[in-house]
Amino acid sequence: MPTLPTLLRRLENLIRPGTIAELDPATARCRVQTGNLLTTCLPFFTLNAGEDSTWHPPSLDEQCVILSYSGNPETGFVLIGLYSDRYPAPDNSSTPHRRRYRDGAVVDYDTATHTLIATLPDGGQIVANAPGGMRLIGDLEVDGLITATQDVIAGEQKISLTTHKTAGIQKTHQRLRLTCPMTGMNAGTSRALSSNAHLRHSERITPIDPEITPRYLCF
């Protein structure tokens, strides 16, 4: 029968706070510093670990809790996700859902303003691989260059940018490159023209120099 000191020690070890001391990504385990004790490699909790799974390992020095059945830290599980002085909460208001990454990227959804914002560091890219296609419902504003490898079809009339006969557009390469202001867009506002306005605008376009660098250019 365990002695009273042994029972008290096991009781104390059932739940112990600590910090991540070492991380082994290959085995999804970590070692925890809790008081004077450095644990063996223990598994840490995640959101899902079944048919649907997530991978978001803890950071070194992240605050955590060890849950040890029978009071033996060598059989414990590491519960992560506690804010600390080193890793404080990324926001202090009640409406945003915010995820901040170590490289400075931030993804926000604010339930008060119904706004989803993704902010990436310099050089960051967003890549979506959708073999079945992608559909956007709503207006679209682009502040920058649009490049397409195939045709662009616009409006109920299904106007093709590559086959629509409009003076001032020259096709010299299979790669489609649009430089605004372009045909079908208002040069002052950079917004798409209506079908009738697009046709009126096309009649006023000045033909480009045939010696210009191969690409699609609209003036």
PDB file of C-alpha atoms in Angstrom:
ATOM      1  CA  MET A   1       0.000   0.000   0.000  1.00  0.00           C
ATOM      2  CA  PRO A   2       1.431   3.437  -0.937  1.00  0.00           C
ATOM      3  CA  THR A   3       2.587   5.575   1.925  1.00  0.00           C
ATOM      4  CA  LEU A   4       1.023   8.923   2.727  1.00  0.00           C
ATOM      5  CA  PRO A   5       3.955  10.927   1.232  1.00  0.00           C
ATOM      6  CA  THR A   6       3.673   8.884  -1.978  1.00  0.00           C
ATOM      7  CA  LEU A   7      -0.066   9.522  -2.201  1.00  0.00           C
ATOM      8  CA  LEU A   8       0.454  13.256  -1.611  1.00  0.00           C
ATOM      9  CA  ARG A   9       3.152  13.387  -4.305  1.00  0.00           C
ATOM     10  CA  ARG A  10       0.899  11.595  -6.803  1.00  0.00           C
ATOM     11  CA  LEU A  11      -1.956  13.914  -5.947  1.00  0.00           C
ATOM     12  CA  GLU A  12       0.287  16.937  -6.524  1.00  0.00           C
ATOM     13  CA  ASN A  13       1.444  15.525  -9.867  1.00  0.00           C
ATOM     14  CA  LEU A  14      -2.054  14.957 -11.267  1.00  0.00           C
ATOM     15  CA  ILE A  15      -2.111  18.533 -12.648  1.00  0.00           C
ATOM     16  CA  ARG A  16       1.123  20.501 -12.957  1.00  0.00           C
ATOM     17  CA  PRO A  17       1.766  23.818 -14.752  1.00  0.00           C
ATOM     18  CA  GLY A  18       4.913  24.251 -16.778  1.00  0.00           C
ATOM     19  CA  THR A  19       6.501  25.525 -19.984  1.00  0.00           C
ATOM     20  CA  ILE A  20       7.577  23.767 -23.183  1.00  0.00           C
ATOM     21  CA  ALA A  21      11.304  23.051 -22.844  1.00  0.00           C
ATOM     22  CA  GLU A  22      11.936  20.877 -25.929  1.00  0.00           C
ATOM     23  CA  LEU A  23       9.955  19.941 -29.021  1.00  0.00           C
ATOM     24  CA  ASP A  24      10.241  16.878 -31.249  1.00  0.00           C
ATOM     25  CA  PRO A  25       8.076  17.553 -34.349  1.00  0.00           C
ATOM     26  CA  ALA A  26       8.856  14.133 -35.847  1.00  0.00           C
ATOM     27  CA  THR A  27       7.070  12.324 -32.998  1.00  0.00           C
ATOM     28  CA  ALA A  28       4.639  15.137 -32.068  1.00  0.00           C
ATOM     29  CA  ARG A  29       5.937  15.145 -28.514  1.00  0.00           C
ATOM     30  CA  CYS A  30       7.560  17.630 -26.177  1.00  0.00           C
ATOM     31  CA  ARG A  31       9.348  17.906 -22.844  1.00  0.00           C
ATOM     32  CA  VAL A  32       8.019  20.201 -20.169  1.00  0.00           C
ATOM     33  CA  GLN A  33       9.834  22.085 -17.441  1.00  0.00           C
ATOM     34  CA  THR A  34       7.638  22.087 -14.344  1.00  0.00           C
ATOM     35  CA  GLY A  35       9.342  23.350 -11.221  1.00  0.00           C
ATOM     36  CA  ASN A  36      12.616  21.443 -10.836  1.00  0.00           C
ATOM     37  CA  LEU A  37      11.331  18.570 -12.960  1.00  0.00           C
ATOM     38  CA  LEU A  38      12.059  18.129 -16.679  1.00  0.00           C
ATOM     39  CA  THR A  39       9.639  15.534 -18.003  1.00  0.00           C
ATOM     40  CA  THR A  40      10.233  12.854 -20.582  1.00  0.00           C
ATOM     41  CA  CYS A  41       8.788  13.335 -24.087  1.00  0.00           C
ATOM     42  CA  LEU A  42       5.021  13.618 -23.744  1.00  0.00           C
ATOM     43  CA  PRO A  43       2.228  13.934 -26.346  1.00  0.00           C
ATOM     44  CA  PHE A  44       0.516  17.314 -26.616  1.00  0.00           C
ATOM     45  CA  PHE A  45      -3.110  18.062 -27.375  1.00  0.00           C
ATOM     46  CA  THR A  46      -4.344  19.391 -30.717  1.00  0.00           C
ATOM     47  CA  LEU A  47      -7.795  20.271 -32.099  1.00  0.00           C
ATOM     48  CA  ASN A  48      -8.280  17.057 -34.105  1.00  0.00           C
ATOM     49  CA  ALA A  49      -6.257  13.876 -34.485  1.00  0.00           C
ATOM     50  CA  GLY A  50      -8.520  11.507 -36.442  1.00  0.00           C
ATOM     51  CA  GLU A  51      -9.787  11.381 -40.036  1.00  0.00           C
ATOM     52  CA  ASP A  52      -9.739  15.179 -39.806  1.00  0.00           C
ATOM     53  CA  SER A  53      -6.511  16.349 -38.225  1.00  0.00           C
ATOM     54  CA  THR A  54      -4.602  19.535 -37.509  1.00  0.00           C
ATOM     55  CA  TRP A  55      -0.922  20.290 -37.014  1.00  0.00           C
ATOM     56  CA  HIS A  56      -0.013  23.261 -34.880  1.00  0.00           C
ATOM     57  CA  PRO A  57       2.799  22.352 -32.465  1.00  0.00           C
ATOM     58  CA  PRO A  58       3.542  24.468 -29.401  1.00  0.00           C
ATOM     59  CA  SER A  59       6.341  27.014 -29.187  1.00  0.00           C
ATOM     60  CA  LEU A  60       9.334  26.782 -26.893  1.00  0.00           C
ATOM     61  CA  ASP A  61       8.586  28.450 -23.539  1.00  0.00           C
ATOM     62  CA  GLU A  62       4.838  28.298 -24.221  1.00  0.00           C
ATOM     63  CA  GLN A  63       2.877  27.888 -21.005  1.00  0.00           C
ATOM     64  CA  CYS A  64       1.090  24.565 -20.565  1.00  0.00           C
ATOM     65  CA  VAL A  65      -0.422  22.091 -18.107  1.00  0.00           C
ATOM     66  CA  ILE A  66       0.540  18.428 -17.613  1.00  0.00           C
ATOM     67  CA  LEU A  67      -2.345  16.033 -16.945  1.00  0.00           C
ATOM     68  CA  SER A  68      -0.958  12.825 -15.425  1.00  0.00           C
ATOM     69  CA  TYR A  69      -3.183   9.888 -14.589  1.00  0.00           C
ATOM     70  CA  SER A  70      -2.155   8.077 -11.403  1.00  0.00           C
ATOM     71  CA  GLY A  71      -0.013  11.127 -10.627  1.00  0.00           C
ATOM     72  CA  ASN A  72       2.912   9.886 -12.729  1.00  0.00           C
ATOM     73  CA  PRO A  73       4.331  12.680 -14.972  1.00  0.00           C
ATOM     74  CA  GLU A  74       5.945  10.084 -17.238  1.00  0.00           C
ATOM     75  CA  THR A  75       2.440   9.070 -18.405  1.00  0.00           C
ATOM     76  CA  GLY A  76       1.144  12.618 -18.771  1.00  0.00           C
ATOM     77  CA  PHE A  77      -0.451  14.598 -21.596  1.00  0.00           C
ATOM     78  CA  VAL A  78       0.409  18.225 -22.323  1.00  0.00           C
ATOM     79  CA  LEU A  79      -2.434  20.734 -22.596  1.00  0.00           C
ATOM     80  CA  ILE A  80      -1.219  23.843 -24.426  1.00  0.00           C
ATOM     81  CA  GLY A  81      -2.828  27.207 -25.159  1.00  0.00           C
ATOM     82  CA  LEU A  82      -2.324  29.307 -22.024  1.00  0.00           C
ATOM     83  CA  TYR A  83      -1.365  32.982 -22.476  1.00  0.00           C
ATOM     84  CA  SER A  84       1.704  34.242 -20.656  1.00  0.00           C
ATOM     85  CA  ASP A  85       3.872  37.344 -20.340  1.00  0.00           C
ATOM     86  CA  ARG A  86       6.082  36.087 -23.172  1.00  0.00           C
ATOM     87  CA  TYR A  87       3.140  35.105 -25.394  1.00  0.00           C
ATOM     88  CA  PRO A  88       0.236  37.424 -24.540  1.00  0.00           C
ATOM     89  CA  ALA A  89      -3.199  37.366 -26.183  1.00  0.00           C
ATOM     90  CA  PRO A  90      -3.094  38.759 -29.766  1.00  0.00           C
ATOM     91  CA  ASP A  91      -6.181  40.909 -29.115  1.00  0.00           C
ATOM     92  CA  ASN A  92      -8.120  42.281 -26.163  1.00  0.00           C
ATOM     93  CA  SER A  93     -11.632  42.885 -27.527  1.00  0.00           C
ATOM     94  CA  SER A  94     -14.645  40.572 -27.596  1.00  0.00           C
ATOM     95  CA  THR A  95     -15.687  40.527 -31.272  1.00  0.00           C
ATOM     96  CA  PRO A  96     -12.599  39.501 -33.325  1.00  0.00           C
ATOM     97  CA  HIS A  97     -11.402  35.963 -33.963  1.00  0.00           C
ATOM     98  CA  ARG A  98      -7.690  36.435 -34.580  1.00  0.00           C
ATOM     99  CA  ARG A  99      -4.868  34.056 -35.438  1.00  0.00           C
ATOM    100  CA  ARG A 100      -1.360  35.454 -35.383  1.00  0.00           C
ATOM    101  CA  TYR A 101       1.656  33.590 -36.747  1.00  0.00           C
ATOM    102  CA  ARG A 102       5.311  33.806 -35.776  1.00  0.00           C
ATOM    103  CA  ASP A 103       6.297  35.478 -39.092  1.00  0.00           C
ATOM    104  CA  GLY A 104       3.860  38.345 -38.472  1.00  0.00           C
ATOM    105  CA  ALA A 105       0.925  37.066 -40.560  1.00  0.00           C
ATOM    106  CA  VAL A 106      -2.508  37.744 -39.050  1.00  0.00           C
ATOM    107  CA  VAL A 107      -5.935  36.370 -40.009  1.00  0.00           C
ATOM    108  CA  ASP A 108      -8.932  38.238 -38.538  1.00  0.00           C
ATOM    109  CA  TYR A 109     -12.672  37.818 -38.611  1.00  0.00           C
ATOM    110  CA  ASP A 110     -14.660  40.462 -36.750  1.00  0.00           C
ATOM    111  CA  THR A 111     -18.239  39.484 -35.924  1.00  0.00           C
ATOM    112  CA  ALA A 112     -19.142  43.127 -35.289  1.00  0.00           C
ATOM    113  CA  THR A 113     -18.094  44.403 -38.731  1.00  0.00           C
ATOM    114  CA  HIS A 114     -18.524  41.063 -40.587  1.00  0.00           C
ATOM    115  CA  THR A 115     -15.065  41.530 -42.067  1.00  0.00           C
ATOM    116  CA  LEU A 116     -12.491  38.849 -42.875  1.00  0.00           C
ATOM    117  CA  ILE A 117      -8.941  40.157 -43.280  1.00  0.00           C
ATOM    118  CA  ALA A 118      -5.725  38.245 -43.993  1.00  0.00           C
ATOM    119  CA  THR A 119      -2.509  40.238 -43.614  1.00  0.00           C
ATOM    120  CA  LEU A 120       0.702  38.583 -44.813  1.00  0.00           C
ATOM    121  CA  PRO A 121       4.313  39.734 -44.360  1.00  0.00           C
ATOM    122  CA  ASP A 122       6.416  41.041 -47.256  1.00  0.00           C
ATOM    123  CA  GLY A 123       6.701  38.374 -49.939  1.00  0.00           C
ATOM    124  CA  GLY A 124       3.673  36.460 -48.641  1.00  0.00           C
ATOM    125  CA  GLN A 125       1.390  34.746 -51.171  1.00  0.00           C
ATOM    126  CA  ILE A 126      -2.091  33.216 -51.170  1.00  0.00           C
ATOM    127  CA  VAL A 127      -2.408  30.070 -53.305  1.00  0.00           C
ATOM    128  CA  ALA A 128      -5.698  28.200 -53.765  1.00  0.00           C
ATOM    129  CA  ASN A 129      -5.607  24.876 -55.631  1.00  0.00           C
ATOM    130  CA  ALA A 130      -9.186  24.162 -56.770  1.00  0.00           C
ATOM    131  CA  PRO A 131      -9.352  21.683 -59.712  1.00  0.00           C
ATOM    132  CA  GLY A 132     -13.124  22.095 -59.823  1.00  0.00           C
ATOM    133  CA  GLY A 133     -12.908  25.863 -60.210  1.00  0.00           C
ATOM    134  CA  MET A 134     -13.532  28.846 -57.972  1.00  0.00           C
ATOM    135  CA  ARG A 135     -16.619  31.061 -57.754  1.00  0.00           C
ATOM    136  CA  LEU A 136     -16.721  34.530 -56.208  1.00  0.00           C
ATOM    137  CA  ILE A 137     -20.134  36.054 -55.453  1.00  0.00           C
ATOM    138  CA  GLY A 138     -19.933  39.829 -55.079  1.00  0.00           C
ATOM    139  CA  ASP A 139     -18.073  42.807 -56.501  1.00  0.00           C
ATOM    140  CA  LEU A 140     -14.318  42.552 -56.895  1.00  0.00           C
ATOM    141  CA  GLU A 141     -11.763  45.346 -56.640  1.00  0.00           C
ATOM    142  CA  VAL A 142      -8.156  44.679 -57.588  1.00  0.00           C
ATOM    143  CA  ASP A 143      -5.355  47.073 -56.700  1.00  0.00           C
ATOM    144  CA  GLY A 144      -2.592  45.664 -58.882  1.00  0.00           C
ATOM    145  CA  LEU A 145      -1.838  43.661 -62.016  1.00  0.00           C
ATOM    146  CA  ILE A 146      -4.112  40.849 -63.237  1.00  0.00           C
ATOM    147  CA  THR A 147      -2.463  38.030 -65.201  1.00  0.00           C
ATOM    148  CA  ALA A 148      -4.407  35.155 -66.775  1.00  0.00           C
ATOM    149  CA  THR A 149      -3.085  32.165 -68.738  1.00  0.00           C
ATOM    150  CA  GLN A 150      -6.366  31.688 -70.629  1.00  0.00           C
ATOM    151  CA  ASP A 151      -9.216  33.804 -71.995  1.00  0.00           C
ATOM    152  CA  VAL A 152     -11.337  36.204 -69.929  1.00  0.00           C
ATOM    153  CA  ILE A 153     -15.116  36.113 -70.564  1.00  0.00           C
ATOM    154  CA  ALA A 154     -17.191  39.090 -69.388  1.00  0.00           C
ATOM    155  CA  GLY A 155     -20.890  39.941 -69.049  1.00  0.00           C
ATOM    156  CA  GLU A 156     -24.122  38.329 -70.180  1.00  0.00           C
ATOM    157  CA  GLN A 157     -22.934  38.763 -73.786  1.00  0.00           C
ATOM    158  CA  LYS A 158     -19.930  36.550 -72.924  1.00  0.00           C
ATOM    159  CA  ILE A 159     -17.436  38.981 -74.438  1.00  0.00           C
ATOM    160  CA  SER A 160     -14.064  37.312 -74.973  1.00  0.00           C
ATOM    161  CA  LEU A 161     -10.934  39.349 -74.416  1.00  0.00           C
ATOM    162  CA  THR A 162      -9.003  37.283 -76.952  1.00  0.00           C
ATOM    163  CA  THR A 163     -11.617  37.075 -79.755  1.00  0.00           C
ATOM    164  CA  HIS A 164     -13.582  40.327 -79.279  1.00  0.00           C
ATOM    165  CA  LYS A 165     -12.757  42.599 -82.225  1.00  0.00           C
ATOM    166  CA  THR A 166     -11.716  45.845 -80.597  1.00  0.00           C
ATOM    167  CA  ALA A 167      -9.148  48.226 -82.078  1.00  0.00           C
ATOM    168  CA  GLY A 168      -6.176  48.778 -79.878  1.00  0.00           C
ATOM    169  CA  ILE A 169      -5.822  45.210 -78.604  1.00  0.00           C
ATOM    170  CA  GLN A 170      -3.037  43.098 -80.009  1.00  0.00           C
ATOM    171  CA  LYS A 171      -2.534  39.377 -79.327  1.00  0.00           C
ATOM    172  CA  THR A 172       1.100  38.338 -79.696  1.00  0.00           C
ATOM    173  CA  HIS A 173       1.553  35.693 -77.014  1.00  0.00           C
ATOM    174  CA  GLN A 174      -0.427  32.832 -75.507  1.00  0.00           C
ATOM    175  CA  ARG A 175      -0.040  34.347 -72.051  1.00  0.00           C
ATOM    176  CA  LEU A 176      -2.674  36.991 -71.302  1.00  0.00           C
ATOM    177  CA  ARG A 177      -1.444  40.051 -69.519  1.00  0.00           C
ATOM    178  CA  LEU A 178      -3.802  42.908 -68.634  1.00  0.00           C
ATOM    179  CA  THR A 179      -2.407  46.316 -67.873  1.00  0.00           C
ATOM    180  CA  CYS A 180      -5.008  48.788 -66.564  1.00  0.00           C
ATOM    181  CA  PRO A 181      -6.584  51.021 -67.684  1.00  0.00           C
ATOM    182  CA  MET A 182      -7.894  48.365 -70.094  1.00  0.00           C
ATOM    183  CA  THR A 183     -10.735  47.773 -72.533  1.00  0.00           C
ATOM    184  CA  GLY A 184     -13.908  47.195 -70.579  1.00  0.00           C
ATOM    185  CA  MET A 185     -12.712  49.386 -67.701  1.00  0.00           C
ATOM    186  CA  ASN A 186     -13.120  53.080 -66.963  1.00  0.00           C
ATOM    187  CA  ALA A 187      -9.682  54.710 -67.030  1.00  0.00           C
ATOM    188  CA  GLY A 188     -10.671  57.227 -64.375  1.00  0.00           C
ATOM    189  CA  THR A 189     -12.218  54.845 -61.870  1.00  0.00           C
ATOM    190  CA  SER A 190     -10.643  51.476 -62.867  1.00  0.00           C
ATOM    191  CA  ARG A 191     -14.155  49.958 -62.617  1.00  0.00           C
ATOM    192  CA  ALA A 192     -15.735  47.661 -65.203  1.00  0.00           C
ATOM    193  CA  LEU A 193     -17.844  49.343 -67.901  1.00  0.00           C
ATOM    194  CA  SER A 194     -21.325  48.171 -68.779  1.00  0.00           C
ATOM    195  CA  SER A 195     -21.718  46.285 -72.063  1.00  0.00           C
ATOM    196  CA  ASN A 196     -23.061  49.357 -73.922  1.00  0.00           C
ATOM    197  CA  ALA A 197     -20.439  51.644 -72.408  1.00  0.00           C
ATOM    198  CA  HIS A 198     -17.764  49.073 -73.312  1.00  0.00           C
ATOM    199  CA  LEU A 199     -18.798  49.144 -76.985  1.00  0.00           C
ATOM    200  CA  ARG A 200     -18.856  52.958 -77.075  1.00  0.00           C
ATOM    201  CA  HIS A 201     -15.453  53.014 -75.384  1.00  0.00           C
ATOM    202  CA  SER A 202     -14.061  50.521 -77.917  1.00  0.00           C
ATOM    203  CA  GLU A 203     -14.818  52.876 -80.810  1.00  0.00           C
ATOM    204  CA  ARG A 204     -12.597  55.551 -79.273  1.00  0.00           C
ATOM    205  CA  ILE A 205      -9.535  53.343 -78.687  1.00  0.00           C
ATOM    206  CA  THR A 206      -6.368  54.327 -80.545  1.00  0.00           C
ATOM    207  CA  PRO A 207      -4.513  51.422 -82.250  1.00  0.00           C
ATOM    208  CA  ILE A 208      -1.212  50.563 -80.618  1.00  0.00           C
ATOM    209  CA  ASP A 209       2.229  50.387 -82.162  1.00  0.00           C
ATOM    210  CA  PRO A 210       2.646  46.911 -83.766  1.00  0.00           C
ATOM    211  CA  GLU A 211       6.265  46.917 -82.644  1.00  0.00           C
ATOM    212  CA  ILE A 212       5.326  47.038 -78.961  1.00  0.00           C
ATOM    213  CA  THR A 213       6.586  44.288 -76.600  1.00  0.00           C
ATOM    214  CA  PRO A 214       4.486  41.084 -77.069  1.00  0.00           C
ATOM    215  CA  ARG A 215       1.555  41.103 -74.644  1.00  0.00           C
ATOM    216  CA  TYR A 216      -2.011  42.335 -74.390  1.00  0.00           C
ATOM    217  CA  LEU A 217      -2.117  46.059 -73.821  1.00  0.00           C
ATOM    218  CA  CYS A 218      -5.205  48.257 -73.594  1.00  0.00           C
ATOM    219  CA  PHE A 219      -4.977  51.996 -73.733  1.00  0.00           C
TER     220      PHE A 219
END
